[in-house]
Amino acid sequence: MEDMRALSYGLGQQYFEERDYRGAVRALLPVVEETPDDVGTRLLLARAYFHAALLKPAEQHLQEILDREPTESYAHLMMARTLERLSRRDEATKHRRIAAALTGDDSLLVPHGA
């Protein structure tokens, strides 16, 4: 079973790198369901959802990550970007501030294109 998870994860990574984000979601979702505490896999799945413009599932998975790992700075940044795309800028600002505080990178405070 471990071999199948590794194969599915590798396939998900490949799809993501090829910008086939929906393919990445299909490959990664069973892995996340099997290993829900694996933050790295869940983060890749959330990124695939984000890039596929499936923002609600991206938000849900990012929230799962932040519930488990509140100091995961990249998850905060991705949450900010997701909320911005959902026109929820006030909520996004909070996550940008947390990401900037965790990394010491004040450039994270400014949304892309702003």
mmCIF file of C-alpha atoms in Angstrom:
data_model
loop_
_atom_site.group_PDB
_atom_site.id
_atom_site.type_symbol
_atom_site.label_atom_id
_atom_site.label_comp_id
_atom_site.label_asym_id
_atom_site.label_seq_id
_atom_site.Cartn_x
_atom_site.Cartn_y
_atom_site.Cartn_z
ATOM 1 C CA MET A 1 0.000 0.000 0.000
ATOM 2 C CA GLU A 2 2.921 2.321 0.722
ATOM 3 C CA ASP A 3 4.137 1.786 -2.841
ATOM 4 C CA MET A 4 0.762 2.874 -4.266
ATOM 5 C CA ARG A 5 0.784 6.040 -2.129
ATOM 6 C CA ALA A 6 4.293 6.873 -3.307
ATOM 7 C CA LEU A 7 3.304 6.219 -6.912
ATOM 8 C CA SER A 8 0.184 8.396 -6.617
ATOM 9 C CA TYR A 9 2.163 11.172 -4.932
ATOM 10 C CA GLY A 10 4.825 11.046 -7.645
ATOM 11 C CA LEU A 11 2.160 11.136 -10.314
ATOM 12 C CA GLY A 12 0.518 14.103 -8.564
ATOM 13 C CA GLN A 13 3.833 15.950 -8.488
ATOM 14 C CA GLN A 14 4.391 15.232 -12.175
ATOM 15 C CA TYR A 15 0.928 16.470 -13.115
ATOM 16 C CA PHE A 16 1.502 19.597 -11.033
ATOM 17 C CA GLU A 17 4.844 20.301 -12.690
ATOM 18 C CA GLU A 18 3.191 19.831 -16.092
ATOM 19 C CA ARG A 19 0.477 22.305 -15.010
ATOM 20 C CA ASP A 20 -2.218 19.650 -15.225
ATOM 21 C CA TYR A 21 -3.671 20.776 -11.917
ATOM 22 C CA ARG A 22 -6.877 18.771 -12.129
ATOM 23 C CA GLY A 23 -4.831 15.657 -12.848
ATOM 24 C CA ALA A 24 -2.733 16.473 -9.794
ATOM 25 C CA VAL A 25 -5.892 16.756 -7.698
ATOM 26 C CA ARG A 26 -7.104 13.348 -8.916
ATOM 27 C CA ALA A 27 -3.761 11.740 -8.089
ATOM 28 C CA LEU A 28 -3.218 13.456 -4.728
ATOM 29 C CA LEU A 29 -6.697 13.306 -3.216
ATOM 30 C CA PRO A 30 -6.572 9.561 -2.394
ATOM 31 C CA VAL A 31 -3.128 10.026 -0.829
ATOM 32 C CA VAL A 32 -4.400 12.823 1.407
ATOM 33 C CA GLU A 33 -7.457 10.784 2.345
ATOM 34 C CA GLU A 34 -5.185 7.896 3.351
ATOM 35 C CA THR A 35 -2.624 10.042 5.193
ATOM 36 C CA PRO A 36 -4.514 13.139 6.392
ATOM 37 C CA ASP A 37 -1.702 14.295 8.705
ATOM 38 C CA ASP A 38 0.839 14.555 5.870
ATOM 39 C CA VAL A 39 1.119 18.339 5.618
ATOM 40 C CA GLY A 40 3.379 18.316 2.559
ATOM 41 C CA THR A 41 1.014 16.252 0.440
ATOM 42 C CA ARG A 42 -2.002 18.239 1.598
ATOM 43 C CA LEU A 43 -0.197 21.486 0.753
ATOM 44 C CA LEU A 44 0.556 20.248 -2.770
ATOM 45 C CA LEU A 45 -3.107 19.265 -3.132
ATOM 46 C CA ALA A 46 -4.223 22.717 -1.940
ATOM 47 C CA ARG A 47 -1.859 24.350 -4.432
ATOM 48 C CA ALA A 48 -3.274 22.183 -7.229
ATOM 49 C CA TYR A 49 -6.806 23.194 -6.264
ATOM 50 C CA PHE A 50 -5.730 26.866 -6.200
ATOM 51 C CA HIS A 51 -4.126 26.721 -9.639
ATOM 52 C CA ALA A 52 -7.158 24.871 -11.014
ATOM 53 C CA ALA A 53 -9.292 27.792 -9.719
ATOM 54 C CA LEU A 54 -11.090 25.435 -7.323
ATOM 55 C CA LEU A 55 -10.809 27.919 -4.491
ATOM 56 C CA LYS A 56 -13.239 26.511 -1.923
ATOM 57 C CA PRO A 57 -11.479 23.117 -1.744
ATOM 58 C CA ALA A 58 -8.128 24.937 -1.678
ATOM 59 C CA GLU A 59 -9.331 26.986 1.282
ATOM 60 C CA GLN A 60 -10.611 23.881 3.084
ATOM 61 C CA HIS A 61 -7.314 22.022 2.728
ATOM 62 C CA LEU A 62 -5.285 25.071 3.703
ATOM 63 C CA GLN A 63 -7.413 25.437 6.819
ATOM 64 C CA GLU A 64 -6.760 21.768 7.647
ATOM 65 C CA ILE A 65 -3.032 22.442 7.350
ATOM 66 C CA LEU A 66 -3.196 25.548 9.514
ATOM 67 C CA ASP A 67 -5.237 23.693 12.137
ATOM 68 C CA ARG A 68 -2.451 21.088 12.326
ATOM 69 C CA GLU A 69 0.555 23.376 11.734
ATOM 70 C CA PRO A 70 -0.273 26.997 12.617
ATOM 71 C CA THR A 71 3.325 28.054 11.934
ATOM 72 C CA GLU A 72 3.356 26.797 8.327
ATOM 73 C CA SER A 73 4.169 30.122 6.681
ATOM 74 C CA TYR A 74 3.606 29.001 3.089
ATOM 75 C CA ALA A 75 0.118 27.747 3.987
ATOM 76 C CA HIS A 76 -0.655 31.201 5.398
ATOM 77 C CA LEU A 77 0.567 32.825 2.182
ATOM 78 C CA MET A 78 -1.473 30.428 0.038
ATOM 79 C CA MET A 79 -4.502 31.050 2.240
ATOM 80 C CA ALA A 80 -4.064 34.801 1.728
ATOM 81 C CA ARG A 81 -3.843 34.382 -2.038
ATOM 82 C CA THR A 82 -6.894 32.089 -2.038
ATOM 83 C CA LEU A 83 -8.951 34.506 0.044
ATOM 84 C CA GLU A 84 -7.905 37.400 -2.194
ATOM 85 C CA ARG A 85 -9.169 35.522 -5.229
ATOM 86 C CA LEU A 86 -12.414 34.966 -3.327
ATOM 87 C CA SER A 87 -12.610 38.767 -2.723
ATOM 88 C CA ARG A 88 -12.162 38.307 1.031
ATOM 89 C CA ARG A 89 -9.305 40.775 1.409
ATOM 90 C CA ASP A 90 -9.738 41.527 5.112
ATOM 91 C CA GLU A 91 -9.313 37.846 5.972
ATOM 92 C CA ALA A 92 -6.415 37.576 3.535
ATOM 93 C CA THR A 93 -4.561 40.444 5.206
ATOM 94 C CA LYS A 94 -4.440 38.516 8.487
ATOM 95 C CA HIS A 95 -2.769 35.553 6.789
ATOM 96 C CA ARG A 96 -0.303 37.792 4.936
ATOM 97 C CA ARG A 97 0.685 39.367 8.261
ATOM 98 C CA ILE A 98 1.210 35.974 9.861
ATOM 99 C CA ALA A 99 3.291 34.742 6.890
ATOM 100 C CA ALA A 100 5.424 37.891 7.026
ATOM 101 C CA ALA A 101 5.907 37.574 10.789
ATOM 102 C CA LEU A 102 6.864 33.893 10.524
ATOM 103 C CA THR A 103 9.378 34.463 7.737
ATOM 104 C CA GLY A 104 10.585 37.990 8.480
ATOM 105 C CA ASP A 105 9.786 38.884 4.867
ATOM 106 C CA ASP A 106 7.778 42.111 4.765
ATOM 107 C CA SER A 107 7.340 41.803 1.003
ATOM 108 C CA LEU A 108 4.679 39.181 1.764
ATOM 109 C CA LEU A 109 2.469 41.959 3.119
ATOM 110 C CA VAL A 110 1.822 43.276 -0.391
ATOM 111 C CA PRO A 111 -0.450 41.236 -2.683
ATOM 112 C CA HIS A 112 0.895 40.483 -6.171
ATOM 113 C CA GLY A 113 -0.248 43.052 -8.656
ATOM 114 C CA ALA A 114 -0.844 45.661 -5.949
#
